[in-house]
Short mmCIF file of C-alpha atoms in Angstrom, two decimals:
data_model
loop_
_atom_site.label_atom_id
_atom_site.label_comp_id
_atom_site.label_asym_id
_atom_site.label_seq_id
_atom_site.Cartn_x
_atom_site.Cartn_y
_atom_site.Cartn_z
CA MET A 76 106.57 91.12 68.64
CA ILE A 77 105.09 94.44 70.76
CA ALA A 78 101.91 94.10 68.76
CA ARG A 79 101.51 90.42 69.14
CA ASN A 80 102.37 91.09 73.16
CA SER A 81 99.55 93.85 73.12
CA ILE A 82 96.98 91.57 71.71
CA THR A 83 97.97 88.83 74.21
CA ALA A 84 97.77 91.38 77.06
CA VAL A 85 94.14 92.43 75.89
CA ARG A 86 92.95 88.72 75.89
CA SER A 87 94.21 88.09 79.39
CA THR A 88 91.92 90.92 80.47
CA ILE A 89 88.97 90.14 78.60
CA GLN A 90 89.08 86.36 80.09
CA ARG A 91 89.71 87.83 83.56
CA CYS A 92 87.08 89.83 83.35
CA GLU A 93 84.76 87.18 81.83
CA HIS A 94 85.93 85.01 84.52
CA THR A 95 84.89 87.65 87.04
CA ASN A 96 81.36 88.22 85.84
CA LYS A 97 80.72 84.65 86.08
CA ILE A 98 81.92 84.65 89.67
CA LEU A 99 79.35 87.50 90.12
CA THR A 100 76.42 86.19 88.19
CA LYS A 101 77.00 82.61 90.05
CA ARG A 102 76.76 84.91 93.59
CA LEU A 103 73.71 86.13 92.19
CA HIS A 104 71.81 83.18 91.55
CA THR A 105 72.78 81.86 95.18
CA LEU A 106 71.34 84.63 96.80
CA LYS A 107 68.21 84.36 94.97
CA SER A 108 67.83 80.68 95.68
CA LYS A 109 68.16 81.71 99.77
CA ARG A 110 65.89 84.30 99.32
CA LEU A 111 62.76 83.57 101.24
CA PRO A 112 59.37 84.75 99.63
CA THR A 113 57.21 86.92 101.48
CA ALA A 114 53.65 88.77 101.48
CA GLY A 115 54.24 91.73 100.80
CA ALA A 116 56.03 93.37 97.81
CA ALA A 117 59.98 94.35 98.18
CA THR A 118 60.96 97.54 98.90
CA SER A 119 62.36 99.57 96.82
CA SER A 120 66.16 99.02 98.09
CA GLU A 121 65.24 95.37 97.81
CA ALA A 122 63.99 95.96 94.24
CA SER A 123 67.08 98.02 93.32
CA ARG A 124 69.39 95.22 94.77
CA SER A 125 67.91 92.67 92.87
CA ASN A 126 67.97 94.36 89.79
CA ASN A 127 71.60 94.99 90.17
CA PRO A 128 74.08 92.07 89.08
CA ARG A 129 76.99 93.37 90.83
CA THR A 130 75.61 93.11 93.98
CA PRO A 131 77.04 90.78 95.93
CA PRO A 132 75.64 88.94 99.25
CA SER A 133 76.71 91.56 102.31
CA ARG A 134 79.65 90.38 104.11
CA ARG A 135 79.75 90.49 107.95
CA PRO A 136 81.94 93.36 109.41
CA LEU A 137 84.49 92.38 111.78
CA SER A 138 83.06 93.56 114.80
CA SER A 139 79.78 93.03 116.53
CA THR A 140 77.67 94.52 119.53
CA SER A 141 74.59 93.24 121.26
CA ASP A 142 71.38 95.19 120.70
CA GLU A 143 68.79 95.59 122.71
CA HIS A 144 66.99 92.47 120.93
CA GLY A 145 69.79 90.17 121.94
CA ASP A 146 70.71 90.27 118.33
CA THR A 147 74.36 90.10 117.89
CA ASP A 148 74.46 91.75 114.90
CA SER A 149 74.90 96.03 114.78
CA PRO A 150 73.26 97.79 112.28
CA LEU A 151 76.68 98.10 110.38
CA GLN A 152 76.75 94.12 109.89
CA LYS A 153 73.09 94.07 108.82
CA GLN A 154 74.34 97.07 105.71
CA LYS A 155 74.57 95.56 102.25
CA PHE A 156 76.45 97.16 99.88
CA ASP A 157 77.17 97.47 96.26
CA GLU A 158 80.88 96.98 94.98
CA ALA A 159 80.17 99.22 92.35
CA SER A 160 79.94 102.05 94.98
CA LEU A 161 82.74 101.52 96.67
CA PRO A 162 86.16 103.72 95.49
CA VAL A 163 88.00 101.08 94.05
CA SER A 164 86.58 97.66 92.66
CA PHE A 165 88.11 94.76 90.88
CA SER A 166 88.23 96.13 87.55
CA ASP A 167 90.76 99.26 88.55
CA ILE A 168 92.65 96.45 90.15
CA SER A 169 92.67 94.40 86.76
CA ARG A 170 93.51 97.80 85.27
CA ALA A 171 96.57 98.17 87.16
CA GLN A 172 98.22 94.69 86.79
CA VAL A 173 98.35 95.38 83.38
CA ALA A 174 99.62 99.17 83.61
CA ILE A 175 102.53 97.91 86.14
CA ARG A 176 103.61 94.37 85.11
CA ASN A 177 106.29 95.55 83.06
CA GLY A 178 107.82 97.98 85.58
CA ILE A 179 107.48 95.93 88.73
CA VAL A 180 108.78 92.55 89.72
CA ARG A 181 106.88 89.39 89.33
CA THR A 182 107.52 88.51 92.98
CA THR A 183 107.54 84.65 94.02
CA CYS A 184 105.04 83.01 96.41
CA GLU A 185 106.77 79.67 97.96
CA LYS A 186 106.03 77.29 100.20
CA SER A 187 107.77 77.43 103.70
CA HIS A 188 108.77 74.01 104.49
CA PHE A 189 110.30 75.01 108.08
CA LEU A 190 107.83 78.03 108.87
CA SER A 191 105.06 75.04 107.99
CA ASP A 192 106.24 72.76 110.38
CA ILE A 193 106.08 75.23 113.46
CA ILE A 194 103.19 76.61 112.34
CA GLY A 195 101.53 73.10 111.81
CA ALA A 196 100.03 74.51 107.99
CA ASN A 197 100.84 74.87 104.51
CA VAL A 198 102.56 78.44 104.42
CA PHE A 199 103.83 80.31 101.53
CA LEU A 200 105.73 83.59 101.58
CA LYS A 201 105.06 86.44 99.40
CA ALA A 202 108.26 87.68 98.83
CA GLU A 203 107.73 91.45 98.35
CA ILE A 204 111.14 92.59 99.52
CA ARG A 205 112.09 91.46 96.44
CA GLN A 206 110.81 94.45 94.45
CA PHE A 207 113.90 96.93 93.57
CA THR A 208 113.29 99.51 96.75
CA GLY A 209 112.81 96.23 99.23
CA SER A 210 108.50 96.77 99.34
CA PHE A 211 105.20 96.50 98.00
CA LYS A 212 104.70 100.13 97.51
CA GLU A 213 105.96 100.23 94.21
CA ARG A 214 102.87 98.56 93.10
CA GLY A 215 100.69 101.58 94.23
CA ALA A 216 103.06 104.22 93.44
CA ARG A 217 103.95 103.02 89.78
CA ASN A 218 100.37 103.02 89.12
CA ALA A 219 99.74 106.23 90.82
CA ILE A 220 101.85 108.39 88.23
CA LEU A 221 100.84 106.43 85.53
CA HIS A 222 97.29 107.09 86.45
CA HIS A 223 98.03 111.02 86.82
CA LEU A 224 99.83 110.86 83.68
CA ARG A 225 96.99 109.37 81.65
CA GLU A 226 94.99 112.37 83.59
CA MET A 227 97.25 114.98 83.14
CA GLY A 228 99.49 114.50 80.69
CA ASP A 229 102.63 116.40 80.09
CA GLY A 230 101.49 118.75 82.57
CA PHE A 231 102.04 115.91 85.34
CA LYS A 232 105.83 115.85 83.80
CA GLU A 233 105.99 119.72 84.68
CA SER A 234 104.49 120.24 87.79
CA GLY A 235 105.80 116.84 89.11
CA ALA A 236 104.67 114.71 92.29
CA ILE A 237 104.84 115.32 96.41
CA ALA A 238 104.54 112.80 99.44
CA ALA A 239 104.84 112.64 103.09
CA SER A 240 106.75 109.38 104.03
CA ALA A 241 109.54 108.35 106.29
CA GLY A 242 110.61 105.36 104.03
CA ASN A 243 109.01 102.61 101.68
CA HIS A 244 106.51 104.67 99.96
CA ALA A 245 108.95 107.59 99.65
CA LEU A 246 111.88 105.13 98.25
CA ALA A 247 108.89 103.60 95.44
CA LEU A 248 107.74 107.18 94.52
CA ALA A 249 111.25 108.49 94.10
CA TYR A 250 112.55 105.26 92.02
CA HIS A 251 109.35 104.97 89.88
CA GLY A 252 109.33 108.63 89.08
CA LYS A 253 112.79 108.80 88.04
CA LEU A 254 111.91 105.70 85.85
CA LEU A 255 108.75 107.43 83.99
CA GLY A 256 110.28 111.33 84.11
CA VAL A 257 108.02 112.80 86.83
CA PRO A 258 110.06 114.99 89.48
CA VAL A 259 109.42 113.99 92.77
CA THR A 260 109.08 115.36 96.02
CA VAL A 261 109.44 113.90 99.46
CA VAL A 262 109.04 115.93 102.65
CA MET A 263 110.48 113.47 105.44
CA PRO A 264 110.22 114.07 108.94
CA THR A 265 113.20 114.12 111.73
CA VAL A 266 113.09 110.59 112.57
CA ALA A 267 113.58 109.07 109.07
CA PRO A 268 116.13 106.42 108.60
CA LEU A 269 119.49 108.23 107.19
CA ALA A 270 120.06 105.49 104.91
CA LYS A 271 116.40 105.55 103.32
CA VAL A 272 116.91 109.20 102.94
CA ASP A 273 120.35 109.17 101.03
CA LYS A 274 118.42 106.15 98.71
CA CYS A 275 115.48 108.70 97.56
CA ARG A 276 118.21 111.46 97.09
CA LYS A 277 120.11 109.25 94.90
CA PHE A 278 116.82 108.66 92.76
CA GLY A 279 116.69 112.39 91.90
CA ALA A 280 113.86 113.16 94.23
CA ARG A 281 113.87 116.58 96.41
CA ILE A 282 114.00 115.60 99.80
CA ILE A 283 112.75 118.12 102.40
CA ILE A 284 113.12 116.87 105.90
CA LYS A 285 110.44 118.97 108.00
CA GLY A 286 108.26 117.68 111.12
CA ALA A 287 108.84 115.54 114.01
CA HIS A 288 106.84 112.76 112.83
CA ILE A 289 104.84 111.63 109.62
CA GLY A 290 101.93 113.98 110.57
CA GLU A 291 103.96 117.05 110.74
CA ALA A 292 105.46 116.20 107.33
CA LYS A 293 102.33 115.82 105.61
CA GLU A 294 100.95 118.92 106.93
CA TYR A 295 103.73 120.94 105.39
CA ALA A 296 103.57 118.94 102.20
CA GLU A 297 100.10 120.06 101.87
CA THR A 298 101.37 123.47 102.01
CA LEU A 299 103.59 122.79 98.61
CA VAL A 300 100.77 121.24 96.99
CA GLU A 301 98.89 124.80 97.01
CA SER A 302 102.06 126.81 96.89
CA GLU A 303 103.63 124.84 94.25
CA GLY A 304 101.26 123.25 92.20
CA LEU A 305 102.07 119.47 93.09
CA THR A 306 100.02 116.61 93.27
CA TYR A 307 100.11 114.90 96.38
CA ILE A 308 100.02 110.99 96.38
CA ASN A 309 99.15 109.61 99.57
CA GLY A 310 100.75 106.44 100.30
CA TYR A 311 97.91 104.08 101.24
CA ASP A 312 94.99 105.66 100.37
CA ASP A 313 94.27 107.17 96.88
CA PRO A 314 92.37 105.17 94.89
CA PRO A 315 95.20 104.03 92.21
CA ILE A 316 97.95 103.43 95.24
CA VAL A 317 94.72 101.05 96.70
CA ALA A 318 94.08 99.10 93.34
CA GLY A 319 98.36 99.13 92.44
CA ALA A 320 98.58 97.19 95.85
CA GLY A 321 95.46 94.79 95.06
CA THR A 322 97.31 93.35 92.09
CA MET A 323 99.47 91.13 94.65
CA GLY A 324 95.92 89.58 95.33
CA ILE A 325 95.85 88.39 91.71
CA GLU A 326 99.12 86.93 91.74
CA ILE A 327 98.23 85.00 95.39
CA ILE A 328 95.35 83.49 93.58
CA ASP A 329 97.41 82.74 90.27
CA ASP A 330 100.27 81.27 92.22
CA VAL A 331 98.53 79.38 95.07
CA PRO A 332 95.08 78.82 93.48
CA CYS A 333 94.06 76.50 96.45
CA VAL A 334 94.72 79.20 99.39
CA ASP A 335 92.52 79.08 102.04
CA ALA A 336 93.35 82.31 104.02
CA VAL A 337 95.70 85.10 103.44
CA ILE A 338 97.38 86.74 106.34
CA VAL A 339 98.04 90.74 105.40
CA PRO A 340 99.66 93.17 107.63
CA VAL A 341 97.51 96.43 108.37
CA GLY A 342 99.10 100.54 108.28
CA GLY A 343 97.06 102.59 106.55
CA GLY A 344 94.83 99.86 105.39
CA GLY A 345 95.56 100.57 101.29
CA LEU A 346 97.40 97.16 101.22
CA ILE A 347 94.58 94.85 103.05
CA ALA A 348 91.98 96.93 100.83
CA GLY A 349 93.29 95.57 97.07
CA VAL A 350 94.33 92.26 98.19
CA SER A 351 91.07 91.42 99.91
CA CYS A 352 88.84 93.42 97.37
CA ALA A 353 90.86 90.70 94.51
CA VAL A 354 91.25 87.95 96.32
CA LYS A 355 87.64 88.03 97.46
CA THR A 356 86.52 88.89 93.98
CA LEU A 357 88.34 85.61 92.44
CA LYS A 358 88.10 83.13 95.56
CA PRO A 359 85.18 84.20 97.83
CA CYS A 360 85.66 81.17 100.08
CA VAL A 361 89.33 82.66 100.88
CA LYS A 362 89.46 83.93 104.25
CA VAL A 363 91.47 87.37 104.69
CA TYR A 364 92.75 88.52 108.22
CA GLY A 365 94.49 91.60 108.96
CA VAL A 366 97.38 92.14 111.13
CA GLU A 367 98.13 94.98 112.91
CA PRO A 368 100.78 96.13 116.00
CA GLU A 369 99.06 96.28 119.31
CA PHE A 370 100.97 99.99 119.86
CA CYS A 371 98.90 101.16 116.67
CA ALA A 372 95.89 99.52 116.46
CA SER A 373 93.98 102.11 114.27
CA PHE A 374 92.12 99.90 111.96
CA THR A 375 90.46 97.76 114.81
CA ALA A 376 89.78 101.18 116.33
CA ALA A 377 87.83 102.38 113.00
CA LEU A 378 86.09 99.07 113.43
CA LYS A 379 84.62 100.07 116.28
CA ALA A 380 83.74 103.61 115.80
CA GLY A 381 82.36 102.72 112.28
CA LYS A 382 84.74 105.28 110.47
CA PRO A 383 88.52 105.75 110.83
CA VAL A 384 89.53 107.78 114.10
CA ASP A 385 92.63 109.23 115.62
CA THR A 386 94.37 105.94 117.70
CA PRO A 387 96.74 106.79 120.23
CA THR A 388 100.51 105.27 119.14
CA THR A 389 102.99 104.02 121.01
CA PRO A 390 106.87 103.44 119.19
CA THR A 391 107.01 99.87 117.76
CA LEU A 392 108.99 97.92 116.02
CA ALA A 393 106.68 97.44 113.37
CA ASP A 394 107.03 101.28 112.60
CA GLY A 395 105.94 100.43 108.89
CA LEU A 396 102.44 99.96 110.45
CA ALA A 397 102.35 103.00 112.90
CA VAL A 398 99.71 105.23 110.90
CA PRO A 399 97.27 106.37 113.48
CA ILE A 400 94.20 106.94 111.42
CA VAL A 401 93.42 104.23 108.67
CA GLY A 402 92.83 105.94 105.34
CA SER A 403 89.08 106.67 104.17
CA THR A 404 89.30 105.04 100.84
CA ALA A 405 90.83 101.91 102.20
CA PHE A 406 88.58 101.69 105.30
CA GLN A 407 85.35 101.93 103.03
CA VAL A 408 86.80 98.75 101.11
CA ALA A 409 88.28 97.08 103.66
CA ARG A 410 85.38 97.02 105.70
CA HIS A 411 83.23 94.95 103.62
CA TYR A 412 86.15 92.33 102.43
CA VAL A 413 88.28 91.66 105.71
CA ASP A 414 86.70 88.66 107.58
CA GLU A 415 88.86 89.58 110.76
CA THR A 416 91.45 91.73 112.14
CA VAL A 417 94.08 90.40 114.94
CA LEU A 418 96.79 91.80 116.86
CA CYS A 419 100.43 91.06 117.52
CA THR A 420 103.21 92.13 120.50
CA GLU A 421 106.89 93.25 120.04
CA LYS A 422 107.65 90.03 121.01
CA GLN A 423 105.67 88.19 118.40
CA ILE A 424 107.38 90.75 115.93
CA SER A 425 110.63 90.14 117.03
CA LEU A 426 110.34 86.30 116.88
CA ALA A 427 108.84 86.50 113.19
CA VAL A 428 111.99 88.77 112.32
CA LEU A 429 114.40 85.66 113.72
CA ARG A 430 112.28 82.96 112.28
CA LEU A 431 112.90 84.51 108.88
CA LEU A 432 116.34 85.35 109.19
CA GLU A 433 117.45 81.87 110.34
CA ASN A 434 114.93 80.03 108.47
CA GLU A 435 114.51 81.49 105.29
CA LYS A 436 117.57 83.23 104.87
CA MET A 437 115.22 86.95 104.56
CA VAL A 438 115.74 90.31 106.40
CA VAL A 439 112.11 91.72 106.98
CA GLU A 440 111.42 94.43 108.34
CA GLY A 441 109.12 94.34 111.55
CA GLY A 442 105.87 95.60 110.06
CA GLY A 443 106.61 93.13 107.16
CA THR A 444 106.61 90.29 109.67
CA ALA A 445 103.61 91.20 111.12
CA GLY A 446 101.43 88.30 109.51
CA LEU A 447 103.59 85.98 110.63
CA ALA A 448 104.02 87.02 113.90
CA ALA A 449 100.35 86.63 114.39
CA LEU A 450 100.60 82.55 113.01
CA LEU A 451 103.60 81.62 115.15
CA PRO A 452 102.58 79.51 118.29
CA GLY A 453 101.09 81.52 120.79
CA GLY A 454 100.05 84.35 117.68
CA ALA A 455 96.55 85.05 117.82
CA LEU A 456 96.10 83.16 114.68
CA ASP A 457 97.42 80.12 116.24
CA ARG A 458 94.33 78.49 116.06
CA PRO A 459 92.81 74.79 115.36
CA GLU A 460 90.89 76.05 112.28
CA LEU A 461 94.04 77.01 110.69
CA LYS A 462 96.11 73.96 111.09
CA GLY A 463 96.85 71.88 107.93
CA LYS A 464 95.06 75.02 105.97
CA ASN A 465 97.27 76.42 102.83
CA ILE A 466 97.89 79.97 103.87
CA VAL A 467 99.46 83.01 102.29
CA VAL A 468 101.52 85.64 103.96
CA PRO A 469 103.31 88.70 102.09
CA LEU A 470 106.48 89.70 103.28
CA CYS A 471 105.89 93.40 102.74
CA GLY A 472 108.72 94.81 103.45
CA GLY A 473 112.92 94.54 104.18
CA ASN A 474 114.25 97.95 104.33
CA ILE A 475 115.48 97.86 108.20
CA ASP A 476 118.44 99.79 109.58
CA THR A 477 121.20 97.36 110.66
CA THR A 478 121.73 98.81 114.24
CA VAL A 479 117.60 98.27 114.39
CA LEU A 480 117.74 94.67 112.95
CA GLY A 481 120.68 93.93 116.02
CA ARG A 482 118.36 95.08 118.15
CA VAL A 483 115.52 93.32 116.72
CA LEU A 484 117.15 89.78 116.86
CA ASP A 485 118.54 90.57 120.48
CA ARG A 486 114.52 90.68 121.22
CA GLY A 487 113.68 87.75 119.32
CA LEU A 488 116.78 85.90 121.12
CA ALA A 489 115.51 87.02 124.07
CA ALA A 490 112.11 86.06 123.41
CA ASP A 491 113.00 82.37 122.43
CA ASN A 492 114.75 81.98 125.73
CA ARG A 493 118.32 82.12 124.08
CA LEU A 494 119.44 85.03 125.46
CA CYS A 495 119.02 85.45 129.25
CA ASN A 496 120.02 87.53 131.96
CA PHE A 497 120.12 86.82 135.58
CA THR A 498 121.72 88.32 139.02
CA ALA A 499 123.33 85.69 141.32
CA THR A 500 125.44 86.73 144.64
CA VAL A 501 128.91 85.26 145.23
CA SER A 502 131.72 85.66 147.27
CA ASP A 503 133.90 88.44 147.08
CA ARG A 504 136.97 86.55 147.57
CA PRO A 505 139.72 85.34 145.15
CA GLY A 506 137.75 82.63 142.83
CA GLY A 507 133.92 83.44 143.84
CA ILE A 508 133.85 84.70 140.20
CA ALA A 509 135.66 81.90 138.69
CA LYS A 510 133.40 79.11 140.32
CA LEU A 511 130.13 80.91 138.42
CA THR A 512 131.57 80.89 135.23
CA ALA A 513 132.67 77.23 135.79
CA LEU A 514 129.46 76.28 136.30
CA LEU A 515 128.19 78.06 133.44
CA HIS A 516 131.01 76.15 131.44
CA ASP A 517 130.01 73.16 132.64
CA GLN A 518 126.26 74.14 131.90
CA GLN A 519 127.28 74.86 128.23
CA ALA A 520 125.74 78.38 128.89
CA SER A 521 127.80 80.95 126.62
CA ILE A 522 128.51 84.00 128.53
CA LYS A 523 128.01 87.39 126.22
CA ASP A 524 128.77 89.69 129.09
CA ILE A 525 129.07 90.10 132.61
CA TYR A 526 129.67 92.67 135.38
CA HIS A 527 129.62 92.83 139.37
CA GLU A 528 128.29 95.37 141.55
CA ARG A 529 129.29 96.06 145.28
CA ALA A 530 127.69 99.14 146.58
CA TRP A 531 124.53 97.97 145.99
CA LEU A 532 124.03 94.64 147.95
CA GLN A 533 122.40 95.21 151.09
CA SER A 534 124.23 92.00 152.90
CA ASN A 535 127.51 90.85 153.78
CA VAL A 536 130.47 92.99 152.82
CA ASP A 537 132.36 89.58 151.55
CA GLN A 538 130.06 89.17 149.14
CA VAL A 539 129.11 90.99 145.46
CA GLN A 540 126.03 90.85 142.74
CA VAL A 541 127.06 88.91 139.69
CA LYS A 542 125.07 90.10 136.84
CA CYS A 543 125.06 87.78 133.90
CA VAL A 544 123.86 87.73 129.99
CA VAL A 545 123.72 84.35 128.47
CA GLU A 546 123.45 82.63 125.54
CA LEU A 547 121.32 79.51 125.84
CA GLN A 548 119.61 76.76 123.44
CA GLY A 549 115.66 77.59 124.43
CA SER A 550 113.76 77.41 127.59
CA GLU A 551 114.57 73.22 128.30
CA HIS A 552 118.33 74.83 128.55
CA VAL A 553 117.25 77.64 130.90
CA GLY A 554 115.42 75.30 133.31
CA ARG A 555 118.61 73.10 133.42
CA LEU A 556 120.88 76.22 134.20
CA LYS A 557 118.35 77.46 136.77
CA THR A 558 118.57 73.90 138.72
CA ALA A 559 122.21 73.85 138.78
CA LEU A 560 122.51 77.32 139.74
CA THR A 561 120.32 76.74 143.19
CA ASP A 562 121.59 73.19 143.93
CA ALA A 563 124.99 75.26 143.80
CA GLY A 564 123.71 77.36 146.72
CA TYR A 565 123.78 80.51 144.41
CA THR A 566 120.96 82.90 145.25
CA VAL A 567 119.86 83.83 142.04
CA SER A 568 117.14 86.54 140.62
CA TRP A 569 115.25 86.15 137.37
CA PRO A 570 113.76 89.01 135.48
CA LEU A 571 110.19 88.27 135.71
CA SER A 572 109.67 87.25 132.29
CA ASP A 573 112.03 84.53 132.74
CA ALA A 574 110.87 83.68 136.68
CA SER A 575 108.82 80.51 135.37
#
């Protein structure tokens, strides 16, 4: 039975490689047919390109600038590339898929009828939250460990691996290190959630708490590489990590062969590099969009600069995507395959978390919902050209602290106009607040919090300000409540976001 399964696996790999070769050959013929004859001999670069069957047509990078001749294509855009020169190729991803398939969950990619109706497209959710440790990071972590075991043999089991991570990569590496008999050391910053620290420790990893943020934790981890002879595994930039993440792209094409677009969250760039390479190789017509939080747009900054650059960051709900500098390996791959990268706001992220919990009964962390956040009404990808299309959205991780989840949901309810606050001026005589609460009752507004202030009202001494937080049913309900308060003669102050 084992031999039969091995033969089946080899046949499957051979068939996939043959399919890939057909795609590349067809692409080469298309390129040659579109090339116009010229009067002179081809340059050496053109000649070498035409003789290389692995060279695809150039892809349009994400950023554009105008030159002095009015050409909207920058030198970066005109640059052609050879897939063989990239640090990660589709062959690497195919090998990774075979290597890790018995050690990870083959997650589902099912259509969400509720979200499809909201967005106006056929939305398929790739549920990576179903991995054992709760995120897609298991794909790259297992592939990286297996890669080093092949390269170093039993010596790797004696020395071990090390990584700096505050969450998902640490969990994935600790878990698969235990399964594969490789000791793992994880350096976590002081801001790492205690729940994730405890889980890593239960998987048998050596935990070191060091540094105020992930950058300082990484610096300390690198000192241990030299002093203890450990092997450092970068959670988003090592080629085996990128290749492992790319296996998700193969599954997407297998599960949704009619896919038109894939929307991928972007942090360090490893996931979108691998997925875009796999998807564009198997089905070049599919659009691949990247989405990153506006508070940490490091990939967008790298595209503008033409290389990874240090980007100022602000604490964000998508903490898993808050990487100040994208990986150089990931950037080299992603820049050639990704069609466009857009930003999402904190409000959109909180709404996406809320929509998934209410409609799909899925608990997804902020960073894992970035793709959906950009698709929701008002998002950067809420566009006519995507309406009615088949869109796959990976839900990358579900490791969110319970306390953080509560705060995110409150923000989502506020963004959805279902949680509002206002300040009203009422009489300080007996029954003043009772009349206000009676009006709220009549308008079916549920009071979540209420308190009054006397000292800061600079008007009549027999009046007080009452601050109310109420639960409503949406923007229309908010409008009715505002009208009722005004008609009743109350002086009401609303926050700027609710003033319209």
